[in-house]
Amino acid sequence: MPARHNTGPVETRLARSLSASGAASLADSKFATYLDQNDKLADLRAQFSIPNKRTVCASTPGDGAAPPTGTGDGEQESVYLAGNSLGLMPKRTPELLSQELQVWSTSGVLGHTDHEYGRPWVKIDEQVTPFLAEIQSEVACMGTLTGNLHTLFTSFYQPTPQRYKIMYEGKAFPSDSYAFASHVALHDYPPSSLLPVYPREGEHAIRTEDILRIIEEEGDSIAVICFGAVQYYSGQWFDMEAITKAGRAKGCIVGFDCAHAVGNVPLKLHDWGVDFACWCSYKYLNAGPGGIAGLFVHERWEDRKRLHGWWGHDKATRFAMPSSYTPLPGAAGWQFSNPSVLDVVALLASLQIFDAAAHVLPRELADGHVSPRGHVLGALREKSVDLTGYLEMLLRSSKYYRDLSSSEGADQTASTSASTAAAGVTFTIITPLDPAQRGCQLSLLFEPVESMDWIFDRMRSRGVLGDERRPGVIRFAPVPLYNTYSDALRAAQALDECLAAYESREVI
Ligand SMILES: *Cc1c(COP(=O)(O)O)cnc(C)c1O
């Protein structure tokens, strides 16, 4: 993965803002404040409940960092950078939930068709699908992520002795790799039918050229290719279009797990020709823990065999309950159960905020500004690129930062200064530095890896919450809907303090 030169569009935009702000440097709090004041989307943060510092600090060991006390510090908002794991709650969610409880309590079963707030439960999914895709017939709001993956594999993994392999990224989220293995076993194919692809030795991202080469070499025996669209661990956003094109040219079915992509990066599943996709909605879609998930099926698969249930049956005759089955057209025909209404409206509360954000920047502008790969997130993607780029630049200017591109395979003198060499604690960013190959997550790998837990706890005691992946990775996800440039600065400064504390602890 070639390093990006410090002259990309993000750097140029930030440099321009820096001179306009009159601040001394990127790390000057005056600059972060300036960026927040000039953020067109800054008002959206007020629509979310931000956990306070006291909650984030609770039960973390102290190290001399002032613990929040009753003096008011604990009431300060935390720096919540864990939206890739669980998105924050929109303040409107309790209101929508209580409306549904009210309809239930006053109308009982009648709420299915007669709903005080205009959301009859019988077609509750129609409240959210318009927000999920431009071609609504290709998406369904249903189930849970791993359940949907199984549903889709039941349809799309039909191995034959010639074509039976499942290709995916090595170190996939374990639920996905368990699911893939179980489908291979269900069809009595050997575990060698699983084809994980790994980064090259010493690298953290998987090169597109390597993926395409393996598709070229093994494609004739691959039944399904299913990558995590944005890799949960490294944060790499795969080149979905190139993978889809190459896989389909070889006769493979190409799907994606979009758990870390939906609401994070612009997706053009239809235009790219993706066969199927699934996602959960409690990460970047902020639908709440375990919230309702979704799936996409390209319209070319209208007649694909699938699992049936009454909710996939034609709405016109669903309640007549005929003995023969008439599937709904499109992805809706993959549903089988009536969805949890409380879960659907929790998702709706968040999607309404996305919708407001999408209108901040006219689409044409968002398109030109961002990338040719997608546009649905509009201004959110624009802010995401800059906010994550800002955090990246702050982190890379840390004296503890180890530059992968200059130290890999080269002599060590280039990468170590006297101060870091002494105690040896460093970190690097394993997420691609090219914004076109990532969403808002940056994954930091610490060395020695044992330092990570210690640092993670101390970050919490400073009110900064990321997400840890043992052995050595902390993930930070500055989410453009509710995170600020000041959050990025607080996180970078807290990290430096923690690394300094770790360093002195080691030396003593
Ligand atoms: C979050 C996540 C899951 C979790 O699966 P659930 O079925 O929602 O529990 C699975 N796979 C990936 C890639 C994820 O990111």
GROMACS .gro file of C-alpha atoms and ligand atoms in nm, residues 145-146 173 175-176 257 259-260 282-283, ligand 1:
model
   25
  145LEU     CA    1  -2.715  -0.954   1.000
  146THR     CA    2  -2.592  -1.309   1.042
  173PHE     CA    3  -1.559  -1.098   1.126
  175SER     CA    4  -1.965  -1.457   1.258
  176ASP     CA    5  -1.924  -1.439   0.882
  257ASP     CA    6  -2.134  -0.782   0.406
  259ALA     CA    7  -2.205  -0.398   0.822
  260HIS     CA    8  -1.926  -0.139   0.838
  282TYR     CA    9  -2.676  -0.066   1.496
  283LYS     CA   10  -2.333   0.054   1.381
  509LIG     C1   11  -2.111  -0.639   1.349
  509LIG     C2   12  -2.089  -0.750   1.254
  509LIG     C3   13  -2.155  -0.874   1.269
  509LIG     C4   14  -2.250  -0.900   1.384
  509LIG     O1   15  -2.350  -0.990   1.344
  509LIG     P1   16  -2.496  -0.992   1.412
  509LIG     O2   17  -2.566  -1.097   1.337
  509LIG     O3   18  -2.555  -0.855   1.395
  509LIG     O4   19  -2.479  -1.024   1.556
  509LIG     C5   20  -2.130  -0.972   1.175
  509LIG     N1   21  -2.045  -0.951   1.073
  509LIG     C6   22  -1.979  -0.834   1.055
  509LIG     C7   23  -1.886  -0.815   0.939
  509LIG     C8   24  -1.999  -0.732   1.146
  509LIG     O5   25  -1.933  -0.617   1.129
   0.00000   0.00000   0.00000
